Amino acid sequence: MVSNKPASQDFSRDSKKKPSMMSAKRPVGRFRQVVDVPKNQTRDPRFDSLSGNFNEDLFEKSYAFLDAQRNEELESLKQQVRKLRNSDPNEAERIQKLVNSMQSREASKKQRKHMQELKRTHRKKEMEAAKQGKMPYFLKKRDLKNLEVAEKFSKLKDSAKLDRFLEKRRKRNATKEHRHMPYQRREE
């Protein structure tokens, strides 16, 4: 089968001021780059090496004064709640919510620090074991959680609050299980 098309088409132009001829059978790209515009490169300092490496211990030491300020602010807010309880209950409730959120934030920060301390002690033990020729074991999140729970139980056992804690835990688990139980059918 022989085609009727010429072997090569010459799309030349008569003058350099005229546009060059192009075949109409070829589709033009929808998104053409007409003018090269320099693209602004955004730089995220968290992942960029230009900003240096993040040292969490140094950060904590540098901004330790903020913790003291936060504690002072928390105490002043608690005093405001006590003063406003009788005069303006709505304002007192708003400030109490703020106090609760600050306290929960502080508790989660303590929890995070405690977990980091657990990791650090485990890492030191593993480094010592590696020096003696043993294979290192890297903690998974579940193992770390188990370590934390074991430590919490030992603290509660020492302070004789273990029974109360276990009772609360049993109740919580019972309500969770009860939620998944099907409702009893009504007899009509």
PDB file of C-alpha atoms in Angstrom:
ATOM      1  CA  MET A   1       0.000   0.000   0.000  1.00  0.00           C
ATOM      2  CA  VAL A   2       1.535   3.258  -1.151  1.00  0.00           C
ATOM      3  CA  SER A   3       0.534   6.559   0.456  1.00  0.00           C
ATOM      4  CA  ASN A   4      -0.240   9.663  -1.570  1.00  0.00           C
ATOM      5  CA  LYS A   5       1.515  11.968   0.898  1.00  0.00           C
ATOM      6  CA  PRO A   6       4.855  13.490   0.001  1.00  0.00           C
ATOM      7  CA  ALA A   7       7.855  12.091   1.865  1.00  0.00           C
ATOM      8  CA  SER A   8       8.597  15.326   3.757  1.00  0.00           C
ATOM      9  CA  GLN A   9       6.655  18.537   3.889  1.00  0.00           C
ATOM     10  CA  ASP A  10       8.514  21.816   3.873  1.00  0.00           C
ATOM     11  CA  PHE A  11       6.874  24.396   6.092  1.00  0.00           C
ATOM     12  CA  SER A  12       9.030  27.336   5.193  1.00  0.00           C
ATOM     13  CA  ARG A  13       8.125  31.005   5.184  1.00  0.00           C
ATOM     14  CA  ASP A  14       8.674  33.719   2.639  1.00  0.00           C
ATOM     15  CA  SER A  15       9.806  36.356   5.101  1.00  0.00           C
ATOM     16  CA  LYS A  16      11.110  36.138   8.631  1.00  0.00           C
ATOM     17  CA  LYS A  17       8.380  38.579   9.688  1.00  0.00           C
ATOM     18  CA  LYS A  18       5.634  36.219   8.654  1.00  0.00           C
ATOM     19  CA  PRO A  19       4.582  33.332  10.894  1.00  0.00           C
ATOM     20  CA  SER A  20       5.800  29.908   9.883  1.00  0.00           C
ATOM     21  CA  MET A  21       3.316  27.530   8.348  1.00  0.00           C
ATOM     22  CA  MET A  22       2.227  24.533  10.362  1.00  0.00           C
ATOM     23  CA  SER A  23       0.079  21.564   9.564  1.00  0.00           C
ATOM     24  CA  ALA A  24      -3.492  21.925  10.793  1.00  0.00           C
ATOM     25  CA  LYS A  25      -3.780  18.176  11.264  1.00  0.00           C
ATOM     26  CA  ARG A  26      -1.497  18.218  14.282  1.00  0.00           C
ATOM     27  CA  PRO A  27      -3.282  19.150  17.528  1.00  0.00           C
ATOM     28  CA  VAL A  28      -1.839  22.024  19.479  1.00  0.00           C
ATOM     29  CA  GLY A  29      -1.096  21.344  23.130  1.00  0.00           C
ATOM     30  CA  ARG A  30      -3.688  22.790  25.428  1.00  0.00           C
ATOM     31  CA  PHE A  31      -1.203  24.171  27.961  1.00  0.00           C
ATOM     32  CA  ARG A  32       1.587  25.749  25.994  1.00  0.00           C
ATOM     33  CA  GLN A  33       4.480  27.517  27.657  1.00  0.00           C
ATOM     34  CA  VAL A  34       4.378  30.819  25.802  1.00  0.00           C
ATOM     35  CA  VAL A  35       6.778  32.793  27.992  1.00  0.00           C
ATOM     36  CA  ASP A  36       9.230  31.264  30.411  1.00  0.00           C
ATOM     37  CA  VAL A  37       8.286  32.596  33.815  1.00  0.00           C
ATOM     38  CA  PRO A  38      10.753  31.960  36.630  1.00  0.00           C
ATOM     39  CA  LYS A  39       9.033  29.731  39.167  1.00  0.00           C
ATOM     40  CA  ASN A  40       9.197  30.849  42.796  1.00  0.00           C
ATOM     41  CA  GLN A  41      10.712  28.036  44.804  1.00  0.00           C
ATOM     42  CA  THR A  42       9.198  27.814  48.260  1.00  0.00           C
ATOM     43  CA  ARG A  43      11.501  26.590  50.974  1.00  0.00           C
ATOM     44  CA  ASP A  44      10.225  24.684  53.985  1.00  0.00           C
ATOM     45  CA  PRO A  45      12.729  25.192  56.829  1.00  0.00           C
ATOM     46  CA  ARG A  46      11.678  21.937  58.493  1.00  0.00           C
ATOM     47  CA  PHE A  47      13.074  19.842  55.645  1.00  0.00           C
ATOM     48  CA  ASP A  48      15.752  22.129  54.257  1.00  0.00           C
ATOM     49  CA  SER A  49      19.387  21.639  55.179  1.00  0.00           C
ATOM     50  CA  LEU A  50      20.061  25.376  54.841  1.00  0.00           C
ATOM     51  CA  SER A  51      18.224  25.966  58.109  1.00  0.00           C
ATOM     52  CA  GLY A  52      20.390  23.497  60.019  1.00  0.00           C
ATOM     53  CA  ASN A  53      19.378  20.481  62.068  1.00  0.00           C
ATOM     54  CA  PHE A  54      16.740  20.644  64.793  1.00  0.00           C
ATOM     55  CA  ASN A  55      18.065  19.923  68.256  1.00  0.00           C
ATOM     56  CA  GLU A  56      15.084  19.406  70.532  1.00  0.00           C
ATOM     57  CA  ASP A  57      17.066  19.537  73.780  1.00  0.00           C
ATOM     58  CA  LEU A  58      18.631  22.859  72.805  1.00  0.00           C
ATOM     59  CA  PHE A  59      15.204  24.173  71.802  1.00  0.00           C
ATOM     60  CA  GLU A  60      13.751  23.183  75.188  1.00  0.00           C
ATOM     61  CA  LYS A  61      16.610  24.883  77.038  1.00  0.00           C
ATOM     62  CA  SER A  62      16.411  28.032  74.929  1.00  0.00           C
ATOM     63  CA  TYR A  63      12.675  28.489  75.402  1.00  0.00           C
ATOM     64  CA  ALA A  64      12.358  27.245  78.991  1.00  0.00           C
ATOM     65  CA  PHE A  65      11.293  30.734  80.089  1.00  0.00           C
ATOM     66  CA  LEU A  66       8.031  30.256  78.158  1.00  0.00           C
ATOM     67  CA  ASP A  67       7.039  27.404  80.480  1.00  0.00           C
ATOM     68  CA  ALA A  68       7.436  29.702  83.491  1.00  0.00           C
ATOM     69  CA  GLN A  69       5.348  32.389  81.781  1.00  0.00           C
ATOM     70  CA  ARG A  70       2.683  29.836  80.903  1.00  0.00           C
ATOM     71  CA  ASN A  71       2.487  28.658  84.527  1.00  0.00           C
ATOM     72  CA  GLU A  72       2.123  32.250  85.758  1.00  0.00           C
ATOM     73  CA  GLU A  73      -0.622  32.869  83.203  1.00  0.00           C
ATOM     74  CA  LEU A  74      -2.402  29.684  84.273  1.00  0.00           C
ATOM     75  CA  GLU A  75      -2.357  30.754  87.927  1.00  0.00           C
ATOM     76  CA  SER A  76      -3.692  34.214  87.088  1.00  0.00           C
ATOM     77  CA  LEU A  77      -6.500  32.663  84.999  1.00  0.00           C
ATOM     78  CA  LYS A  78      -7.435  30.362  87.879  1.00  0.00           C
ATOM     79  CA  GLN A  79      -7.672  33.385  90.189  1.00  0.00           C
ATOM     80  CA  GLN A  80      -9.874  35.163  87.645  1.00  0.00           C
ATOM     81  CA  VAL A  81     -12.189  32.156  87.526  1.00  0.00           C
ATOM     82  CA  ARG A  82     -12.523  32.224  91.334  1.00  0.00           C
ATOM     83  CA  LYS A  83     -13.330  35.952  91.291  1.00  0.00           C
ATOM     84  CA  LEU A  84     -15.805  35.793  88.403  1.00  0.00           C
ATOM     85  CA  ARG A  85     -17.690  32.687  89.535  1.00  0.00           C
ATOM     86  CA  ASN A  86     -20.386  34.668  91.353  1.00  0.00           C
ATOM     87  CA  SER A  87     -20.435  37.890  89.323  1.00  0.00           C
ATOM     88  CA  ASP A  88     -20.187  36.700  85.693  1.00  0.00           C
ATOM     89  CA  PRO A  89     -20.721  32.940  85.264  1.00  0.00           C
ATOM     90  CA  ASN A  90     -20.478  33.025  81.427  1.00  0.00           C
ATOM     91  CA  GLU A  91     -17.076  34.701  81.493  1.00  0.00           C
ATOM     92  CA  ALA A  92     -15.933  32.353  84.264  1.00  0.00           C
ATOM     93  CA  GLU A  93     -16.981  29.362  82.158  1.00  0.00           C
ATOM     94  CA  ARG A  94     -15.093  30.703  79.129  1.00  0.00           C
ATOM     95  CA  ILE A  95     -11.939  31.228  81.184  1.00  0.00           C
ATOM     96  CA  GLN A  96     -12.347  27.793  82.801  1.00  0.00           C
ATOM     97  CA  LYS A  97     -12.373  26.196  79.341  1.00  0.00           C
ATOM     98  CA  LEU A  98      -9.175  28.055  78.543  1.00  0.00           C
ATOM     99  CA  VAL A  99      -7.619  26.831  81.815  1.00  0.00           C
ATOM    100  CA  ASN A 100      -8.652  23.249  81.043  1.00  0.00           C
ATOM    101  CA  SER A 101      -7.157  23.397  77.550  1.00  0.00           C
ATOM    102  CA  MET A 102      -3.895  24.824  78.914  1.00  0.00           C
ATOM    103  CA  GLN A 103      -3.743  22.096  81.559  1.00  0.00           C
ATOM    104  CA  SER A 104      -4.378  19.344  79.026  1.00  0.00           C
ATOM    105  CA  ARG A 105      -1.690  20.795  76.751  1.00  0.00           C
ATOM    106  CA  GLU A 106       0.740  20.804  79.677  1.00  0.00           C
ATOM    107  CA  ALA A 107      -0.165  17.204  80.550  1.00  0.00           C
ATOM    108  CA  SER A 108       0.402  16.034  76.970  1.00  0.00           C
ATOM    109  CA  LYS A 109       3.749  17.859  76.929  1.00  0.00           C
ATOM    110  CA  LYS A 110       4.789  16.068  80.128  1.00  0.00           C
ATOM    111  CA  GLN A 111       3.664  12.778  78.601  1.00  0.00           C
ATOM    112  CA  ARG A 112       5.755  13.441  75.480  1.00  0.00           C
ATOM    113  CA  LYS A 113       8.806  14.299  77.583  1.00  0.00           C
ATOM    114  CA  HIS A 114       8.330  11.126  79.602  1.00  0.00           C
ATOM    115  CA  MET A 115       8.146   9.015  76.433  1.00  0.00           C
ATOM    116  CA  GLN A 116      11.310  10.661  75.125  1.00  0.00           C
ATOM    117  CA  GLU A 117      13.054   9.894  78.408  1.00  0.00           C
ATOM    118  CA  LEU A 118      11.984   6.239  78.122  1.00  0.00           C
ATOM    119  CA  LYS A 119      13.337   6.125  74.569  1.00  0.00           C
ATOM    120  CA  ARG A 120      16.583   7.731  75.672  1.00  0.00           C
ATOM    121  CA  THR A 121      17.158   5.260  78.521  1.00  0.00           C
ATOM    122  CA  HIS A 122      16.367   2.299  76.240  1.00  0.00           C
ATOM    123  CA  ARG A 123      18.748   3.634  73.600  1.00  0.00           C
ATOM    124  CA  LYS A 124      21.530   3.941  76.195  1.00  0.00           C
ATOM    125  CA  LYS A 125      20.960   0.347  77.329  1.00  0.00           C
ATOM    126  CA  GLU A 126      21.020  -0.873  73.741  1.00  0.00           C
ATOM    127  CA  MET A 127      24.225   1.042  73.009  1.00  0.00           C
ATOM    128  CA  GLU A 128      25.869  -0.600  76.007  1.00  0.00           C
ATOM    129  CA  ALA A 129      24.658  -4.011  74.820  1.00  0.00           C
ATOM    130  CA  ALA A 130      25.952  -3.285  71.302  1.00  0.00           C
ATOM    131  CA  LYS A 131      29.367  -2.465  72.723  1.00  0.00           C
ATOM    132  CA  GLN A 132      29.379  -5.919  74.313  1.00  0.00           C
ATOM    133  CA  GLY A 133      28.616  -7.476  70.931  1.00  0.00           C
ATOM    134  CA  LYS A 134      24.846  -8.027  71.160  1.00  0.00           C
ATOM    135  CA  MET A 135      22.441  -7.139  68.377  1.00  0.00           C
ATOM    136  CA  PRO A 136      20.532  -3.922  69.112  1.00  0.00           C
ATOM    137  CA  TYR A 137      16.755  -4.016  69.479  1.00  0.00           C
ATOM    138  CA  PHE A 138      14.861  -0.968  68.295  1.00  0.00           C
ATOM    139  CA  LEU A 139      11.644  -0.202  70.116  1.00  0.00           C
ATOM    140  CA  LYS A 140       8.396  -0.173  68.204  1.00  0.00           C
ATOM    141  CA  LYS A 141       5.580   2.163  69.263  1.00  0.00           C
ATOM    142  CA  ARG A 142       3.703  -0.724  70.842  1.00  0.00           C
ATOM    143  CA  ASP A 143       6.749  -1.762  72.911  1.00  0.00           C
ATOM    144  CA  LEU A 144       7.224   1.803  74.079  1.00  0.00           C
ATOM    145  CA  LYS A 145       3.576   1.979  75.114  1.00  0.00           C
ATOM    146  CA  ASN A 146       3.938  -1.302  77.039  1.00  0.00           C
ATOM    147  CA  LEU A 147       6.998   0.067  78.843  1.00  0.00           C
ATOM    148  CA  GLU A 148       5.048   3.160  79.814  1.00  0.00           C
ATOM    149  CA  VAL A 149       2.077   1.141  81.089  1.00  0.00           C
ATOM    150  CA  ALA A 150       4.367  -1.115  83.134  1.00  0.00           C
ATOM    151  CA  GLU A 151       6.029   1.916  84.700  1.00  0.00           C
ATOM    152  CA  LYS A 152       2.634   3.468  85.454  1.00  0.00           C
ATOM    153  CA  PHE A 153       1.480   0.257  87.157  1.00  0.00           C
ATOM    154  CA  SER A 154       4.616   0.109  89.292  1.00  0.00           C
ATOM    155  CA  LYS A 155       4.093   3.745  90.392  1.00  0.00           C
ATOM    156  CA  LEU A 156       0.445   3.082  91.208  1.00  0.00           C
ATOM    157  CA  LYS A 157       1.367  -0.043  93.145  1.00  0.00           C
ATOM    158  CA  ASP A 158       3.814   1.955  95.245  1.00  0.00           C
ATOM    159  CA  SER A 159       1.238   4.669  95.985  1.00  0.00           C
ATOM    160  CA  ALA A 160      -1.622   2.174  96.672  1.00  0.00           C
ATOM    161  CA  LYS A 161      -3.861   3.738  94.009  1.00  0.00           C
ATOM    162  CA  LEU A 162      -3.746   0.659  91.814  1.00  0.00           C
ATOM    163  CA  ASP A 163      -7.151  -0.712  92.873  1.00  0.00           C
ATOM    164  CA  ARG A 164      -8.930   2.549  92.066  1.00  0.00           C
ATOM    165  CA  PHE A 165      -7.160   2.791  88.693  1.00  0.00           C
ATOM    166  CA  LEU A 166      -8.019  -0.809  87.772  1.00  0.00           C
ATOM    167  CA  GLU A 167     -11.657  -0.286  88.760  1.00  0.00           C
ATOM    168  CA  LYS A 168     -11.888   2.789  86.510  1.00  0.00           C
ATOM    169  CA  ARG A 169     -10.274   0.863  83.685  1.00  0.00           C
ATOM    170  CA  ARG A 170     -12.701  -2.047  84.110  1.00  0.00           C
ATOM    171  CA  LYS A 171     -15.665   0.334  83.971  1.00  0.00           C
ATOM    172  CA  ARG A 172     -14.315   2.035  80.851  1.00  0.00           C
ATOM    173  CA  ASN A 173     -13.771  -1.297  79.096  1.00  0.00           C
ATOM    174  CA  ALA A 174     -17.219  -2.493  80.157  1.00  0.00           C
ATOM    175  CA  THR A 175     -18.863   0.584  78.619  1.00  0.00           C
ATOM    176  CA  LYS A 176     -16.893   0.036  75.406  1.00  0.00           C
ATOM    177  CA  GLU A 177     -18.035  -3.588  75.236  1.00  0.00           C
ATOM    178  CA  HIS A 178     -21.594  -2.595  76.080  1.00  0.00           C
ATOM    179  CA  ARG A 179     -21.625  -0.166  73.172  1.00  0.00           C
ATOM    180  CA  HIS A 180     -20.900  -2.985  70.718  1.00  0.00           C
ATOM    181  CA  MET A 181     -23.612  -5.265  72.099  1.00  0.00           C
ATOM    182  CA  PRO A 182     -26.799  -5.410  70.024  1.00  0.00           C
ATOM    183  CA  TYR A 183     -29.944  -3.942  71.493  1.00  0.00           C
ATOM    184  CA  GLN A 184     -32.437  -6.396  72.900  1.00  0.00           C
ATOM    185  CA  ARG A 185     -35.381  -6.943  70.602  1.00  0.00           C
ATOM    186  CA  ARG A 186     -38.758  -5.798  71.775  1.00  0.00           C
ATOM    187  CA  GLU A 187     -41.414  -8.428  71.970  1.00  0.00           C
ATOM    188  CA  GLU A 188     -44.766  -7.297  70.601  1.00  0.00           C
TER     189      GLU A 188
END
